[in-house]
Coordinates of C-alpha atoms in Angstrom, one line a residue:
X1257 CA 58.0 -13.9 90.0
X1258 CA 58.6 -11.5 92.7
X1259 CA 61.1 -11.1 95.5
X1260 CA 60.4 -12.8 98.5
X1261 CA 58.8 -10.9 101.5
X1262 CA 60.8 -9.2 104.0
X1263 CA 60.8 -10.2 107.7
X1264 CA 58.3 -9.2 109.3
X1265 CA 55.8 -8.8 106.6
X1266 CA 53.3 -11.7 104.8
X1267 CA 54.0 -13.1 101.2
X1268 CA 50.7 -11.6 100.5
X1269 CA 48.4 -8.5 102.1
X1270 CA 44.9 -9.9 103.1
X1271 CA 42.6 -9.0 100.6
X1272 CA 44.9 -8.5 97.9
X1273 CA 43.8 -8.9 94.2
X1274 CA 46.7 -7.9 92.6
X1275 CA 47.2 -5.9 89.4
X1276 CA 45.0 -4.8 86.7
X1277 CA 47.7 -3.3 84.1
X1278 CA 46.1 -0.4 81.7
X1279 CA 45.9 1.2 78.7
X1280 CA 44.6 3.5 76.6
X1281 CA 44.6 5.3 73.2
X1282 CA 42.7 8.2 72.9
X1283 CA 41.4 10.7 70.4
X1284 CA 43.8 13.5 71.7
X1285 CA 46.0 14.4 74.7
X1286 CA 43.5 16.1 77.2
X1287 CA 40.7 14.1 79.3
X1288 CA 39.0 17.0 79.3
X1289 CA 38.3 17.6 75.7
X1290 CA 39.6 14.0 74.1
X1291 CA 38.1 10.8 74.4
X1292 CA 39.0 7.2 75.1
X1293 CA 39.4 5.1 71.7
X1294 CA 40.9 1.9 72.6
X1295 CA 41.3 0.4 76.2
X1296 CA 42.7 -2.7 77.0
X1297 CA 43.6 -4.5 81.2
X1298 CA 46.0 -7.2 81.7
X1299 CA 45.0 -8.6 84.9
X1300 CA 48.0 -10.3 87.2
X1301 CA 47.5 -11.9 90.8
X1302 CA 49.3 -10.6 93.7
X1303 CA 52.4 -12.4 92.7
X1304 CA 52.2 -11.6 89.0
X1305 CA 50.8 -14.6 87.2
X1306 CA 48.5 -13.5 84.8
X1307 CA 45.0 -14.1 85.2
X1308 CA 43.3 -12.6 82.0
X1309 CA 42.9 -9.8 79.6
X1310 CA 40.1 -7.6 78.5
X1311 CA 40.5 -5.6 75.0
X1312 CA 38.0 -3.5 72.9
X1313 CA 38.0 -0.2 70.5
X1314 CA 35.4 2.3 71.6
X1315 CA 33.0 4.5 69.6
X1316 CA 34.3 7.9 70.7
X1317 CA 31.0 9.7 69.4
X1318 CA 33.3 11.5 67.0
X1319 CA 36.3 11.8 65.2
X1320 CA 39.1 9.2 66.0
X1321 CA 41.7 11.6 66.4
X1322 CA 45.6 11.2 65.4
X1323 CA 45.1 8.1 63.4
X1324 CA 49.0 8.1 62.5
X1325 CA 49.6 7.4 65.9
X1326 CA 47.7 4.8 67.0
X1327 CA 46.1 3.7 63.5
X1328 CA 42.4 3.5 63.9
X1329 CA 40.2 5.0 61.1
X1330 CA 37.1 6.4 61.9
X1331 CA 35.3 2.6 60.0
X1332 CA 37.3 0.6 62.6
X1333 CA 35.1 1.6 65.4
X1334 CA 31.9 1.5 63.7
X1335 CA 29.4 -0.6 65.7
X1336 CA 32.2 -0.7 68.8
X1337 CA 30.8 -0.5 72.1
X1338 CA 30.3 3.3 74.0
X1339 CA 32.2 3.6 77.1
X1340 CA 29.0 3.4 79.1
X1341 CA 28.5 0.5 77.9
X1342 CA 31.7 -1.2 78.9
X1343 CA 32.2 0.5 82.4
X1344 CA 30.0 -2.0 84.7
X1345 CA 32.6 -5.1 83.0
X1346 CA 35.9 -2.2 83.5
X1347 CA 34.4 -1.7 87.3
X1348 CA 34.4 -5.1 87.6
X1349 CA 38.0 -5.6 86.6
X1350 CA 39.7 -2.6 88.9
X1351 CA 38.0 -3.4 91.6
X1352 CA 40.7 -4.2 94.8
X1353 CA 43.5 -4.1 92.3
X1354 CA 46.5 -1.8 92.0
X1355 CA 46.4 0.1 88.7
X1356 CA 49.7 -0.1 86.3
X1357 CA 50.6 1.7 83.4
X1358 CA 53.5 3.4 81.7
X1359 CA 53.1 7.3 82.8
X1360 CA 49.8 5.9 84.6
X1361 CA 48.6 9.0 85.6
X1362 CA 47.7 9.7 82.0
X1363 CA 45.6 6.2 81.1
X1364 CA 44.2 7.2 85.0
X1365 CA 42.9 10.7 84.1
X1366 CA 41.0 9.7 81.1
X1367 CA 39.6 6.8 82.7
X1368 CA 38.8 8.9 85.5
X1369 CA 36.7 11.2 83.0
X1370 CA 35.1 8.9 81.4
X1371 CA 34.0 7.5 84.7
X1372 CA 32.8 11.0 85.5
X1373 CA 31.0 11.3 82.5
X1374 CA 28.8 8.8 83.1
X1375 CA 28.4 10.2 86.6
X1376 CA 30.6 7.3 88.5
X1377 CA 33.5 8.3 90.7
X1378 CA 36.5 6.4 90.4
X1379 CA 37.6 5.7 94.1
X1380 CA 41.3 6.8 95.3
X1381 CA 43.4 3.5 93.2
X1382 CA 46.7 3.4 93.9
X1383 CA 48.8 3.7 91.1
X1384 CA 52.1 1.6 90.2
X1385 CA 54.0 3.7 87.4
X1386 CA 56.5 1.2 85.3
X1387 CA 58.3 4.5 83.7
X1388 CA 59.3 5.4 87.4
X1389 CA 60.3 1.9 88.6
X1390 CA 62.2 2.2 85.0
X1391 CA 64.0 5.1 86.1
X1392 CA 65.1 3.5 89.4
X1393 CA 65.8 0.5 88.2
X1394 CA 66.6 -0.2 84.5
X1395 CA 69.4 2.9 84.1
X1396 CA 70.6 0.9 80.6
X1397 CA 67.3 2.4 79.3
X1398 CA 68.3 4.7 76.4
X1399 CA 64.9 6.9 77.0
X1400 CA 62.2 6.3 79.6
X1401 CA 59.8 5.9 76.6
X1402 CA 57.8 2.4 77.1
X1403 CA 59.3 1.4 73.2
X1404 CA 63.2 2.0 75.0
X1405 CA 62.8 0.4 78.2
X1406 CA 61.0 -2.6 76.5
X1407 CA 63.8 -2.6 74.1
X1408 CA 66.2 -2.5 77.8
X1409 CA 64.6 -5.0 79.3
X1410 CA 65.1 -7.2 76.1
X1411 CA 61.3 -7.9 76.0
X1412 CA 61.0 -7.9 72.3
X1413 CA 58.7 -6.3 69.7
X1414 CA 55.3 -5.9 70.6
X1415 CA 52.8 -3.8 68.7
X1416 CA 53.3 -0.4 69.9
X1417 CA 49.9 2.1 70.1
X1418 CA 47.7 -0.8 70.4
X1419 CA 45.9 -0.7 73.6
X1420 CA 46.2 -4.4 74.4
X1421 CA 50.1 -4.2 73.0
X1422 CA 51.2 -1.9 74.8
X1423 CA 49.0 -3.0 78.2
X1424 CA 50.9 -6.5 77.4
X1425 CA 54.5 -5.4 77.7
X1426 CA 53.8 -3.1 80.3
X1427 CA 53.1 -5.9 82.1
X1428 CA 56.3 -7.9 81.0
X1429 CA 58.3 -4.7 82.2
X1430 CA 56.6 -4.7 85.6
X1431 CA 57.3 -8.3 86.6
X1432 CA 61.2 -7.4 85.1
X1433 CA 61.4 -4.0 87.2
X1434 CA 60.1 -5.9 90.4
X1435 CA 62.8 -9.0 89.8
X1436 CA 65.7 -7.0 90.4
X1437 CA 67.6 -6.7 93.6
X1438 CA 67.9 -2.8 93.6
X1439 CA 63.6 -3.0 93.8
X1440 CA 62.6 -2.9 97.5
X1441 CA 59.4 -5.0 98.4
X1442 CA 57.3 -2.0 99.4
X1443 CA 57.8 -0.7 95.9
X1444 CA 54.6 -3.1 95.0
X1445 CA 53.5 -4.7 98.6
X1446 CA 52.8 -1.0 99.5
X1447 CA 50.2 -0.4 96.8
X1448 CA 48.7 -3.8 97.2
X1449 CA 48.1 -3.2 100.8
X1450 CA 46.1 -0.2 99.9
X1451 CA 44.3 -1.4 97.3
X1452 CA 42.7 -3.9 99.3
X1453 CA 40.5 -1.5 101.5
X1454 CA 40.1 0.4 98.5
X1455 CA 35.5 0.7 98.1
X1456 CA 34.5 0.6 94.5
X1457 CA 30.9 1.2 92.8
X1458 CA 29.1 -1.2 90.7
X1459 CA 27.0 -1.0 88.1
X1460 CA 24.1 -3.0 86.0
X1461 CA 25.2 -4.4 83.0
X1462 CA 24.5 -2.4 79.7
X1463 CA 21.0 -2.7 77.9
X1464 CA 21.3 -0.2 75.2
X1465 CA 21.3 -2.8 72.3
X1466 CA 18.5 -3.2 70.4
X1467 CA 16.4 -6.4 71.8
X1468 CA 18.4 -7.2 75.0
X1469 CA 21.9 -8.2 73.0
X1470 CA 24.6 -8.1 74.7
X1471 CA 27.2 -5.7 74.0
X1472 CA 29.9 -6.9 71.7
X1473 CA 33.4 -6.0 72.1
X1474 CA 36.0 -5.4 68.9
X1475 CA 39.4 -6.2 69.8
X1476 CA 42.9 -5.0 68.0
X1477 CA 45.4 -7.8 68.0
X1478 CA 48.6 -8.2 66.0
X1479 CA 51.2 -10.7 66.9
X1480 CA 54.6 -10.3 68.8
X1481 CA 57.8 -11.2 67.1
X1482 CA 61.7 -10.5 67.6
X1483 CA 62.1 -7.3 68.4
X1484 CA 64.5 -5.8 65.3
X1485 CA 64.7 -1.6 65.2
X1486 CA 63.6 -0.5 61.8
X1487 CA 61.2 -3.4 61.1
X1488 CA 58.0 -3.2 60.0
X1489 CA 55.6 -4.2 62.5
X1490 CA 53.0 -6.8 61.2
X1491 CA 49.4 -5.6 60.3
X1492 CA 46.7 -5.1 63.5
X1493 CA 43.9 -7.1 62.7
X1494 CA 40.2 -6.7 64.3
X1495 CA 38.4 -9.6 65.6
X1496 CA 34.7 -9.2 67.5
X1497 CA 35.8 -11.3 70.9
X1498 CA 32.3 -11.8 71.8
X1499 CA 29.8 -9.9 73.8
X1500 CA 29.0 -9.0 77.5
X1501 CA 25.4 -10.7 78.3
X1502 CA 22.9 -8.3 80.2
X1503 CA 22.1 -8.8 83.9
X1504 CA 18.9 -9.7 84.7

């Protein structure tokens, strides 16, 4: 839970939605030139509680990219939704909320491409970066990698380079980053504040499947477990976690 307000200021800003913590695994490093594979959002209210989760591999329109990194083969994203056809549901689930990741100016530019591509501007979301509130406040940290501070924070193993792993204990870092005394309030009653008069577009829902079907979504999952360096992580399976309906 987080830290009580200060004096002076409200438990909550008016408006607030809270946090919609990010992810994603791409087919290379630039926005530019790569594409988004895999993106996952762990939502969290304005005091952290979560709220849900939204998961799904992409069809890139190409090749998958560094595979030995985040393990997808080209197969896994066959019949995976385009991002075009996911954005009205991803719009949805920014909107008014404060957007978290680990170095989140990266999962932010290739969201904010993507966005483009489809010729929707991304408004001006605050961002909330868990490396740099690991930096200020979790100096045990061997490395300001999310694997070492998760390891820091004693949050366990989680399935690193899966989009909904790592969105997962990105969000278990924040909530531990925020709980300590050294963590002034503004740190995430700031971005909140701002978020809240943030505008944001909406779109239709998706219609490109063949007779009005909605779009189905193909989700990574693999459990967590005790966290043990040098283990071998358990195998990602792929489940289809339903569909997103059309809009009238």
């Amino acid at each position: 839970m987080l830290p009580g307000p200060t004096p002076g200021t409200s438990a909550t800003p008016e408006g607030a939605r809270g946090f919609a913590v990010v992810d994603v695994e791409a087919t290379g490093r630039s926005p530019w030139r790569h594409r988004v594979v895999e993106v996952a959002v762990v939502l969290l209210d304005e005091r952290l509680c979560p709220e849900g989760e939204f998961a799904t591999l992409l069809d890139p329109l190409g090749p998958v990219g560094p595979t030995h990194v985040h393990r997808i083969r080209q197969c896994d994203v066959e019949g995976a939704p385009r991002f075009r056809e996911i954005a009205p549901r991803l719009l949805e689930l920014l909107a008014g909320r404060v957007l978290v990741g680990h170095h989140v100016s990266c999962d932010h530019a290739f969201l904010d491409r993507e966005f483009a591509r489809i010729g929707v501007p991304l408004p001006p979301v605050p961002l909330l970066c868990t490396m740099r509130l690991a930096r200020a406040h979790l100096p045990e940290a061997r490395g300001h990698g999310l694997a070492a501070c998760a390891e820091a924070a004693g949050l366990g193993w989680y399935p690193a380079h899966t989009a909904l792993g790592d969105a997962r204990v990105t969000a278990e870092l924040l909530r531990h980053c925020v709980g300590v005394p050294s963590c002034p309030p503004d740190d995430w009653a700031g971005p909140l504040r701002e978020a809240a008069g943030v505008p944001w577009p909406r779109l239709g829902r998706a219609r490109s499947r063949p007779c009005g079907a909605g779009v189905p979504l193909l989700r990574r999952e693999a459990p967590y477990g005790p966290w043990l360096p040098g283990s071998q992580a358990p195998e990602v399976v792929l489940t289809h976690s339903g569909a997103m309906g059309p809009t009238a």
